[in-house]
Coordinates of C-alpha atoms and ligand atoms in Angstrom, one line a residue:
X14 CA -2.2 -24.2 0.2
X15 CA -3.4 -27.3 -1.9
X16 CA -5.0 -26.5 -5.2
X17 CA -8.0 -28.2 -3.7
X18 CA -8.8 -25.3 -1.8
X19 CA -8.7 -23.4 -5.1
X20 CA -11.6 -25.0 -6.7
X21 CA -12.7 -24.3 -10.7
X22 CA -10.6 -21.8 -13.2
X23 CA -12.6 -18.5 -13.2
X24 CA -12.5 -15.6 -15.2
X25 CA -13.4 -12.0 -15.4
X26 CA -15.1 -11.0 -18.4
X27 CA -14.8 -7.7 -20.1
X28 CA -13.4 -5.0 -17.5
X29 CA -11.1 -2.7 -17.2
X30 CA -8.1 -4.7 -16.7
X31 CA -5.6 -2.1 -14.7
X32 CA -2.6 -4.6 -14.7
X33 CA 0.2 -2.8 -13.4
X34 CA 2.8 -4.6 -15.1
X35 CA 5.8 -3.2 -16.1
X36 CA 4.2 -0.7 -18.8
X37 CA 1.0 0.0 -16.7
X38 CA -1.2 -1.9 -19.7
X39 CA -4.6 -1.1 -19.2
X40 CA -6.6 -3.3 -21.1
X41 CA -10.6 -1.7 -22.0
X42 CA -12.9 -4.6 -22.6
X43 CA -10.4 -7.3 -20.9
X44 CA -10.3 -10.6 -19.6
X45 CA -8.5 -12.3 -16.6
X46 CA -8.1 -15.7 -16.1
X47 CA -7.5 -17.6 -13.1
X48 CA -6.5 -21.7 -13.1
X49 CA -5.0 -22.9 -9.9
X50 CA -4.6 -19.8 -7.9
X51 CA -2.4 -18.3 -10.4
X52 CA -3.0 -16.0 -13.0
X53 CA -3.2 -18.0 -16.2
X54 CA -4.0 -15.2 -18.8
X55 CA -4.3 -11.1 -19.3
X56 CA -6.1 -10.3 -22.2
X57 CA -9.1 -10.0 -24.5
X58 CA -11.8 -12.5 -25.7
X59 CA -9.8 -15.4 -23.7
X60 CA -10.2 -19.1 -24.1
X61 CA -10.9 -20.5 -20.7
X62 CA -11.1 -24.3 -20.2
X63 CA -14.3 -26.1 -19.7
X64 CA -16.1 -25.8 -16.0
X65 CA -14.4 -21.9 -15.7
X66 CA -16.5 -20.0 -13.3
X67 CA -17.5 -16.7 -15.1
X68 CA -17.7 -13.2 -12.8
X69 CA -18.9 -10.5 -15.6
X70 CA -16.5 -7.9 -14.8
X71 CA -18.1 -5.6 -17.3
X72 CA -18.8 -1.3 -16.3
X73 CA -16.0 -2.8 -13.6
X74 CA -12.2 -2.0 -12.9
X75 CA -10.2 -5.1 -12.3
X76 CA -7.0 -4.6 -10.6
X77 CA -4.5 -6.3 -8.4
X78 CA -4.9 -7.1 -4.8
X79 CA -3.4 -4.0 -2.8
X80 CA -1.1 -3.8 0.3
X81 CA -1.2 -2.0 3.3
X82 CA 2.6 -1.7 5.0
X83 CA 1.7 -0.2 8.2
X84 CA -1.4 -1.3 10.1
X85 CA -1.7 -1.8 14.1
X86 CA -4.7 -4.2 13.8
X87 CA -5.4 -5.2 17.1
X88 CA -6.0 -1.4 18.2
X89 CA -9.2 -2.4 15.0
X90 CA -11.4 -3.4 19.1
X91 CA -11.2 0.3 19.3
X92 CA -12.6 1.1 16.4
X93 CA -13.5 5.0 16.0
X94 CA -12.6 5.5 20.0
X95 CA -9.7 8.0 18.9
X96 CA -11.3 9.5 16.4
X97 CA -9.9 13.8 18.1
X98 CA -6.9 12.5 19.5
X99 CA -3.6 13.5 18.9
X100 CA -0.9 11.4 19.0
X101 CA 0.2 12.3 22.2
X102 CA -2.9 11.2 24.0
X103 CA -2.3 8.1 21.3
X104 CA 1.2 7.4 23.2
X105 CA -1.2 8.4 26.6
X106 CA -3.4 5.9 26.3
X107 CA -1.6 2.6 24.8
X108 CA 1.7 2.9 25.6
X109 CA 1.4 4.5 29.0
X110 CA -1.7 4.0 30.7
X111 CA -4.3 1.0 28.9
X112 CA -2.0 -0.6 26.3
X113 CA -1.3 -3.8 28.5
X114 CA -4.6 -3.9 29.6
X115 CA -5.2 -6.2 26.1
X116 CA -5.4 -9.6 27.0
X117 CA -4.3 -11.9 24.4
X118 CA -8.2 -13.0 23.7
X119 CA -8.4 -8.9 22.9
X120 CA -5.1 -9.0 20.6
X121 CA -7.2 -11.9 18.8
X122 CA -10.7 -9.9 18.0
X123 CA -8.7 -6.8 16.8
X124 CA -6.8 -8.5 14.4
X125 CA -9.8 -10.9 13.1
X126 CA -12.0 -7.6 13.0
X127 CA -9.1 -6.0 10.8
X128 CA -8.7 -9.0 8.8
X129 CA -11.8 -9.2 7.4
X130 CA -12.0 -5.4 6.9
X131 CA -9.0 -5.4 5.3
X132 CA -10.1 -8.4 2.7
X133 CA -13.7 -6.3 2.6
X134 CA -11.6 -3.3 1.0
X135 CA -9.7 -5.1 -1.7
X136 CA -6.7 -5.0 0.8
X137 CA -4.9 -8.4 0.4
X138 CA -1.8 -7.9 2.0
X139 CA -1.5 -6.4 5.2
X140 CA 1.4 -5.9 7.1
X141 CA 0.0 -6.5 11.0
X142 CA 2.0 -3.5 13.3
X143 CA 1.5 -5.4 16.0
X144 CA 3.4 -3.7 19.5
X145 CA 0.9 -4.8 21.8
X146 CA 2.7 -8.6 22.0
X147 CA 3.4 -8.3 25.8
X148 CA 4.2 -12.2 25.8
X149 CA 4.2 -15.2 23.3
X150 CA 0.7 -16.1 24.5
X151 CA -0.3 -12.5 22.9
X152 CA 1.8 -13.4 19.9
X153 CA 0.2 -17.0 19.4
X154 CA -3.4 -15.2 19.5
X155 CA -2.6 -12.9 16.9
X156 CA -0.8 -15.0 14.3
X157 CA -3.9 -17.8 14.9
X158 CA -6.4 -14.5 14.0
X159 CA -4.4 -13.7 11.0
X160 CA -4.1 -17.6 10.1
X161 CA -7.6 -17.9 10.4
X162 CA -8.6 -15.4 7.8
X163 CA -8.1 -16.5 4.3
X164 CA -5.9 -13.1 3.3
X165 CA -2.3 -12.7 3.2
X166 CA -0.3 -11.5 6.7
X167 CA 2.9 -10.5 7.9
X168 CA 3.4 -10.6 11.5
X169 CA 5.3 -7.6 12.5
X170 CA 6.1 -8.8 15.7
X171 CA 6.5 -5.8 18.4
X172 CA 5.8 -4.7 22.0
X173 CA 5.3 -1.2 23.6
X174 CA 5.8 -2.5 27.5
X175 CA 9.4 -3.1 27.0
X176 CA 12.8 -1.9 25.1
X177 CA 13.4 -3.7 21.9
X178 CA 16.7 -4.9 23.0
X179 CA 14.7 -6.7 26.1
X180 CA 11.4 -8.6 24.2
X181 CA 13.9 -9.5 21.3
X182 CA 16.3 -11.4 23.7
X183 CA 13.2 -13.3 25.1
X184 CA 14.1 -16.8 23.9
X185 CA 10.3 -18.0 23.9
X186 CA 9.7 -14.7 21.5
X187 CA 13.3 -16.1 19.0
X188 CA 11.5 -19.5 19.0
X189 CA 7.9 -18.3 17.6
X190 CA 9.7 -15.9 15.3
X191 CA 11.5 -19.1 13.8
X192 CA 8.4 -20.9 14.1
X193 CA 6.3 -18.6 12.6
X194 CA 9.0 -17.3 10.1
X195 CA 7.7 -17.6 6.1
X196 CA 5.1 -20.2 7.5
X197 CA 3.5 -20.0 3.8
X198 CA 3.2 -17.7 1.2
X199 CA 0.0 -16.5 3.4
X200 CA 1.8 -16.2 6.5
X201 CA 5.1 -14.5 7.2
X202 CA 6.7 -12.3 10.1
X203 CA 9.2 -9.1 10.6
X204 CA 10.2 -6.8 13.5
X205 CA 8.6 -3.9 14.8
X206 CA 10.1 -1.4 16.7
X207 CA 11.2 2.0 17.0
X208 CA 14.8 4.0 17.6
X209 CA 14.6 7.0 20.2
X210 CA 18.1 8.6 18.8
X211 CA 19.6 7.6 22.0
X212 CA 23.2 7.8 21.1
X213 CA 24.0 4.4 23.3
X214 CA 22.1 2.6 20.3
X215 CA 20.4 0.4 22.8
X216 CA 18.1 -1.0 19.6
X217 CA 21.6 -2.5 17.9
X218 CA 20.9 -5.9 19.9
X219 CA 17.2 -6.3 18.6
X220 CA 18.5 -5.4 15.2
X221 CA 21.0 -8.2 15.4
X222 CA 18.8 -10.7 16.6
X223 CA 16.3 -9.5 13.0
X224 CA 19.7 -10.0 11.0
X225 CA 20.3 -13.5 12.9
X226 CA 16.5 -14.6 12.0
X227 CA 17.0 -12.9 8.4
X228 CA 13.8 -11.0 9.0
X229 CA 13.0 -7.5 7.9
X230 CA 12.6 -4.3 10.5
X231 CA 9.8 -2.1 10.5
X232 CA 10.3 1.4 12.3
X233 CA 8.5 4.3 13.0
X234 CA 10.8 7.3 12.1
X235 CA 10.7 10.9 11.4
X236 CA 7.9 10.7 14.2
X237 CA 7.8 14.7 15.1
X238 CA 8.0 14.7 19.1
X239 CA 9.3 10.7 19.0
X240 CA 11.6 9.6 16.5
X241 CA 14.0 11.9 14.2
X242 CA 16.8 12.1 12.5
X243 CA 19.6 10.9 14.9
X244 CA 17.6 7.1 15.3
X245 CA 18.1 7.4 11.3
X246 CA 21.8 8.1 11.5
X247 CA 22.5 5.6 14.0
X248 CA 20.9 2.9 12.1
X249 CA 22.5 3.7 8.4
X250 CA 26.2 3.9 10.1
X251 CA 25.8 0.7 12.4
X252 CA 25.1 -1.4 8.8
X253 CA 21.2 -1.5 10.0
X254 CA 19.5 0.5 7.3
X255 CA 19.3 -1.9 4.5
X256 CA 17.0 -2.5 1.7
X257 CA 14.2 -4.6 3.4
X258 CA 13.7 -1.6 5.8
X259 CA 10.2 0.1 6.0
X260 CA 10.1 3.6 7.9
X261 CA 7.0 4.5 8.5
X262 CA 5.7 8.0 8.5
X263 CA 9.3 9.5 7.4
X264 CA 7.5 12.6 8.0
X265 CA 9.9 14.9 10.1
X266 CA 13.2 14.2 9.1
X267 CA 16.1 16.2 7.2
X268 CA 17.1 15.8 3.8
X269 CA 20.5 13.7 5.2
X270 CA 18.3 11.2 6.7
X271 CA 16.2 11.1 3.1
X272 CA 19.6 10.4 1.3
X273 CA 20.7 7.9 3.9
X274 CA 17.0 5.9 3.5
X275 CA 17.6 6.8 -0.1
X276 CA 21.1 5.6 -0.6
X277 CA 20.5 2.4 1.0
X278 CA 17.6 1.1 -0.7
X279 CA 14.9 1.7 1.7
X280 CA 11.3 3.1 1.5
X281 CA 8.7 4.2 2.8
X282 CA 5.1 3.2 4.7
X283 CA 3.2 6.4 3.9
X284 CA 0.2 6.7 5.9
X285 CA -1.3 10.0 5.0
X286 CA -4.5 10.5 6.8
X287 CA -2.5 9.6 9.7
X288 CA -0.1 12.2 9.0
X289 CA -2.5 14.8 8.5
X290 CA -4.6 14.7 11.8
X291 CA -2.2 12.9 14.4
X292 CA 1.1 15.1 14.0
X293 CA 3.5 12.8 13.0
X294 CA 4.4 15.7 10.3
X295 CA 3.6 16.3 6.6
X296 CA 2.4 13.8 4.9
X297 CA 6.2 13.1 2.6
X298 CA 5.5 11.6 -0.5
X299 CA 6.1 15.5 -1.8
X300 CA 9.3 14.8 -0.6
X301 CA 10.0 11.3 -1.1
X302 CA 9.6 11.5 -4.9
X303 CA 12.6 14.4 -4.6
X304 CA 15.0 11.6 -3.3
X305 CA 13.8 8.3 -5.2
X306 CA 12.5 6.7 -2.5
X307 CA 10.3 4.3 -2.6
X308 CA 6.9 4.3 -1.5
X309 CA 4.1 1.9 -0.1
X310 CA 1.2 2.7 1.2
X311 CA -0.8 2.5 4.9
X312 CA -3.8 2.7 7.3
X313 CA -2.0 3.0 10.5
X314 CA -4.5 2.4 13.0
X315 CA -8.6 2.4 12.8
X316 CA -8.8 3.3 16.1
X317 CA -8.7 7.0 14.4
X318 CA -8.9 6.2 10.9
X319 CA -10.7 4.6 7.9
X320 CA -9.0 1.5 7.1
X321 CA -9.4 0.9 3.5
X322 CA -6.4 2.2 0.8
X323 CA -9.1 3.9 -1.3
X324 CA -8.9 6.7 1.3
X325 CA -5.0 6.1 1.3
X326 CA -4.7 7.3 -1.8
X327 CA -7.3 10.0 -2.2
X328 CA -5.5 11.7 1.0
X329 CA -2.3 11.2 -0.4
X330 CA -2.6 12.7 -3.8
X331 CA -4.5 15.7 -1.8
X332 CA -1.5 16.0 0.8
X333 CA 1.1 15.8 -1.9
X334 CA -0.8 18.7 -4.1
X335 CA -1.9 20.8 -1.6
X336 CA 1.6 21.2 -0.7
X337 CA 3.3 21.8 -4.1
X338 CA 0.6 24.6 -4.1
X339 CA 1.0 26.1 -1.0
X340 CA 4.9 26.2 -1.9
X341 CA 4.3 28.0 -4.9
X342 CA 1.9 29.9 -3.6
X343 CA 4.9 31.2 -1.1
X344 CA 6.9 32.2 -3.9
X345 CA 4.1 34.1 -5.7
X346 CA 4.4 31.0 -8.1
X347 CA 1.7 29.1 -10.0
X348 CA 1.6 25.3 -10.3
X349 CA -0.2 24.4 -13.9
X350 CA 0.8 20.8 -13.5
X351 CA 0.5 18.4 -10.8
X352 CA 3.5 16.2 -10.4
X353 CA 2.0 13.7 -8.2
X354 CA -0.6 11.6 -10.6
X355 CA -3.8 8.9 -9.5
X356 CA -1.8 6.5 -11.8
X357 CA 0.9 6.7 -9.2
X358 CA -0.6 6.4 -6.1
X359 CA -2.4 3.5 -7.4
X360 CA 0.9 1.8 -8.3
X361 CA 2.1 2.6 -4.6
X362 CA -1.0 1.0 -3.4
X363 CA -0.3 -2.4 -5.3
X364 CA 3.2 -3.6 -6.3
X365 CA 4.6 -0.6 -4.1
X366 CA 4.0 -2.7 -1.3
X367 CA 4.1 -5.8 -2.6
X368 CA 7.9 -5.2 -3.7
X369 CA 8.9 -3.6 -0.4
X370 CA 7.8 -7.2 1.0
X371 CA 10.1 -8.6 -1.4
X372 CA 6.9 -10.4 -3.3
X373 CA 7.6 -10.3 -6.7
X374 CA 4.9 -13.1 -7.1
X375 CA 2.1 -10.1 -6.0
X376 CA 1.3 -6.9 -7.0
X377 CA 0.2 -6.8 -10.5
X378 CA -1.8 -8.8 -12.6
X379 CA 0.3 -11.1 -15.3
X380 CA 0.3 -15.1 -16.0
X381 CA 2.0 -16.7 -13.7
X382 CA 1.5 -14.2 -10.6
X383 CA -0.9 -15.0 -7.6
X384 CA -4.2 -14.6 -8.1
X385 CA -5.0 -11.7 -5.7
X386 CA -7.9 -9.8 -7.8
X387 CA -10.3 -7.0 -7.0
X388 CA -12.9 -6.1 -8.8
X389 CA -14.4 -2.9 -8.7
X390 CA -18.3 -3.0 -9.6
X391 CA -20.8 -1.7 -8.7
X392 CA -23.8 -1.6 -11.1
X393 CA -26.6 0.0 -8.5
X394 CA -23.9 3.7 -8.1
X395 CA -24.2 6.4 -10.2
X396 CA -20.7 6.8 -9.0
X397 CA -19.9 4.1 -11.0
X398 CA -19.7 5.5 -15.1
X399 CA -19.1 7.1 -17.3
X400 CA -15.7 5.1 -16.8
X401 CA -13.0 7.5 -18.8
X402 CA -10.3 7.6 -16.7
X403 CA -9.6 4.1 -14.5
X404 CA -6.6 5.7 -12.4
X405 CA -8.9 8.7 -11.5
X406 CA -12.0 6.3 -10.9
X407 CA -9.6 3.8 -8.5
X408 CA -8.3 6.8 -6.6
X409 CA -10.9 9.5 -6.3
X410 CA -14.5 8.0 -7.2
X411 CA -14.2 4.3 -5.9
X412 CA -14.8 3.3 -2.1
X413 CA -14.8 -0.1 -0.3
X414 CA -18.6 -0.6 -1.2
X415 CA -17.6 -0.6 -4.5
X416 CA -15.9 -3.8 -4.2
X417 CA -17.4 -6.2 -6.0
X418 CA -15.1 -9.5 -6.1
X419 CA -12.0 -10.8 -4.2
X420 CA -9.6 -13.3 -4.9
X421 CA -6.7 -14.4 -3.0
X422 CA -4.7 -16.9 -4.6
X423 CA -7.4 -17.8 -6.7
X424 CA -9.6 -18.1 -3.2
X425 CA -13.1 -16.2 -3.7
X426 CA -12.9 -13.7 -0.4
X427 CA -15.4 -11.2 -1.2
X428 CA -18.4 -12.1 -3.6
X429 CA -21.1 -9.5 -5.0
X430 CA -20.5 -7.2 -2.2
X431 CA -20.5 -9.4 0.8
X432 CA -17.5 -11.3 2.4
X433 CA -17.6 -15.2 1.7
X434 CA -17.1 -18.0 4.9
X435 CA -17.0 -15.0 7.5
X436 CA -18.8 -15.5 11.0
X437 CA -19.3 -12.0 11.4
X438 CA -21.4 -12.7 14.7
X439 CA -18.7 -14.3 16.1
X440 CA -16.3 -11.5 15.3
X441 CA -18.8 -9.4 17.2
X442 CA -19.2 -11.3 19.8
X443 CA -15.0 -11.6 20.5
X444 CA -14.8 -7.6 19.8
X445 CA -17.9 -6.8 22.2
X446 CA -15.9 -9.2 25.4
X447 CA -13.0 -6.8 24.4
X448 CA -14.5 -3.8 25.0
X449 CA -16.7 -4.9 28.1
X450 CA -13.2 -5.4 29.7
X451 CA -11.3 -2.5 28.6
X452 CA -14.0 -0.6 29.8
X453 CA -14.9 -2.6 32.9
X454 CA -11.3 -2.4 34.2
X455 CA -10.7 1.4 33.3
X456 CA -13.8 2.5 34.6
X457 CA -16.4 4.2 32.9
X458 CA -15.3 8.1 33.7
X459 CA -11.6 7.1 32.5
X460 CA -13.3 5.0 29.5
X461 CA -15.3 8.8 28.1
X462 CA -12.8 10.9 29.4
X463 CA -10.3 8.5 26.7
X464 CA -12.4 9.0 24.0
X465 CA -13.4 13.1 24.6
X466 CA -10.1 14.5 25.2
X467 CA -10.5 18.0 26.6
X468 CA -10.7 21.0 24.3
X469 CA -8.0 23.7 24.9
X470 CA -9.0 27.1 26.0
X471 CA -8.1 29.3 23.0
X472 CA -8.5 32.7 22.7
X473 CA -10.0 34.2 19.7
X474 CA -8.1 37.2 17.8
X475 CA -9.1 40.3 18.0
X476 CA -11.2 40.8 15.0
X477 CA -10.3 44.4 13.7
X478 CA -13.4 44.8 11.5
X479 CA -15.4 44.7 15.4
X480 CA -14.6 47.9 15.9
X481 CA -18.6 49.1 17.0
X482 CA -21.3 48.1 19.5
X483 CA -23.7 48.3 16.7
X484 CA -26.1 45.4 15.8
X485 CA -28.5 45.2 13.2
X486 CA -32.0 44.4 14.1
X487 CA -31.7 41.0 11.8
X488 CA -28.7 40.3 14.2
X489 CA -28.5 37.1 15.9
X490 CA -28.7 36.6 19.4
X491 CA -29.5 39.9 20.9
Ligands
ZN550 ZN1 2.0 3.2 13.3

């Protein structure tokens, strides 16, 4: 982008600078300066130049732009429908039965709906998951959504109606990856898709034709039910698990396939709250940190979850701890000190992704780094001081109303709460069309029956401590 588009140098005033740099300098009190969509200087009681636009970041945390890895935003038109599935009525509904019911129009309004949520959030970055591209057209409507939003996307170009090895060959889908490929620094694409274990390898073709564009692949693995170990095996000894790799979920998996993702320089999309309800298996950063893997962080889909990183991270830390405790617990053991730290989780949440897109020019907050800022303000929340301990306050106090100011490449995005040069009527009006026909051409039994899956009949145990008829007068119910 021009530095037109840019406009005046501005600064934040006396925050909490949370920088994550190399040393994690946290700066009380601190200034950031922004000149030409880069940062231009970290530190206190800056000069600016004359005409600098002044955002008083004061009682506020200012920290780098975070990344989402893992996000299937056109599944955002479905907002909340999933909200009790598990991921077997998930793989029901979209990749059996309804997924190629999305039109491309419908591909568009998910992924402008989960734009903007993602910029509302702080989220800068966003990795787009995107296996509903059933043709080019589908493809074209979601890279113009994404293009239209002033964040930073990468297209991770996939489709759910057919094999990998088939939809990679598709010359049509080679030419708009090459089209499409590192557009600008806003705009890039990858591969998505996933590898069953079949021991034919019928993935190696789509992998070679991501090796022949020179773009990264994106995979779900350790998937319990869908993906395990021997897709992981196949991919490490046919030269195919390199360092650019993201698995996502890694959830399931033995320790060989940790030190193969390990050993070859891969990491890992963590999406915890995912994890948790769907089934995929443990949330594994408890894991993860065991084989030095690396770790970014995820939303997954909104169509069960929340979709800002704040939640990311509170869920994480809770996953990880819970299950050093419960392991302990086992052994008749204590734990008096957590491993897994908010300092951490915040780092995964910011350069964790940015370096497992390879953008060393995002991430953290230093001079000569895009300007992708959030500032975390919120003056009216009692939520919001006494402000003692900025890692804890990112990760377990702060939530996307709390998002005061955001800057992409020195671009104002967000403004005192409220998103800037967003037609959110518009959006509406795109998303409502979608549902109309999704539920139009299911029906409107198929369309609740989707979204109230069926309780199972369990039984209850035999409570032992029932052992008389006998109920008091104040009983209930008699
Ligand atoms: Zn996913």
């Amino acid at each position: 982008m021009s530095t037109s588009d840019v406009g005046a140098p501005i600064v934040f005033r006396g925050g909490t600078v949370v920088t994550m740099d190399d040393a994690h300098t946290v700066l009380p009190g601190g200034d950031v300066l922004v000149v030409d969509g880069l940062i231009a200087a970290v530190g206190q009681s800056l000069d600016v130049p004359e005409g600098t636009r002044e955002i008083d970041a004061s009682d506020g945390i200012v920290m780098p732009g975070m990344v989402d890895t893992h996000r299937h935003m056109w599944q955002t038109a479905m907002r909340g429908y999933g909200a009790d599935w598990t991921l077997t009525q998930y793989f029901v509904w979209y990749y059996l039965e309804h997924g190629s019911k999305f039109r491309p129009e419908d591909v568009r309004a998910g992924n402008l709906l989960s734009a903007w949520d993602a910029l509302e959030a702080g989220v800068t970055t966003t990795v787009d998951w995107s296996h509903g591209l059933q043709t080019v057209e589908h493809a074209e409507a979601a890279a113009d959504a994404l293009e239209a939003v002033p964040g930073r996307f990468v297209l991770a170009y996939g489709n759910i109606q057919a094999g990998p090895w088939e939809w990679t060959a598709d010359p049509d889908v080679q030419a708009f990856l090459e089209r499409r490929a590192r557009a600008s620094d806003r705009f890039d694409v990858q591969l998505a898709f996933d590898v069953t274990g079949d021991p034919a390898f019928p993935e190696k073709a789509a992998f070679e034709v991501a090796r022949e564009l020179g773009l990264p692949v994106s995979t779900h693995a350790g998937v319990w039910g869908a993906t395990n170990d021997d897709g992981i095996r196949l991919m490490h000894e046919n030269g195919f698990a390199t360092p650019e790799t993201v698995y996502v979920h890694a959830a399931t998996l033995s320790p060989d396939s940790y030190y193969r993702i390990a050993a070859s320089g891969g990491s890992v999309s963590v999406s915890t709250e995912s994890e948790q309800s769907a089934g995929q298996g443990y949330p594994p950063t408890w894991q993860l940190r065991k084989y030095g893997i690396p770790v970014s962080m995820s939303m997954d889909t909104s169509v069960w979850w929340s979709s800002d990183l704040f939640s990311a991270m509170r869920s994480t830390l809770g996953a990880d701890r819970s299950r050093e405790h419960m392991e302990a617990h086992a052994k008749g053991d204590t734990v008096t000190h957590h491993r897994l730290r908010a300092e951490q989780v915040v780092e995964w949440a910011t350069r964790g992704g940015a370096e497992v897109l390879g953008r060393s020019d995002i991430g953290s907050l230093e001079p000569g780094k895009q300007a992708d800022v959030v500032l975390i303000k919120n003056d009216a929340s009692p939520v919001s001081f006494p402000m003692l301990n900025p890692y804890g306050q990112i990760a377990f106090q702060a939530q996307r109303g709390d998002v005061h100011t955001v800057l992409v490449g020195g671009t104002v995005v967000k403004e005192d709460h409220r998103l800037v040069g967003v037609d959110l009527a518009d959006v509406r009006r795109q998303i409502d069309a979608t549902v109309d026909h999704l539920r139009s051409t299911l029906g409107e039994e198929v369309w609740v029956q989707g979204m109230n899956p069926d309780l199972p009949d369990d039984e209850l145990f035999d409570n032992p401590y029932q052992y008389t008829d006998y109920a008091a007068d104040t009983t209930p119910g008699e």
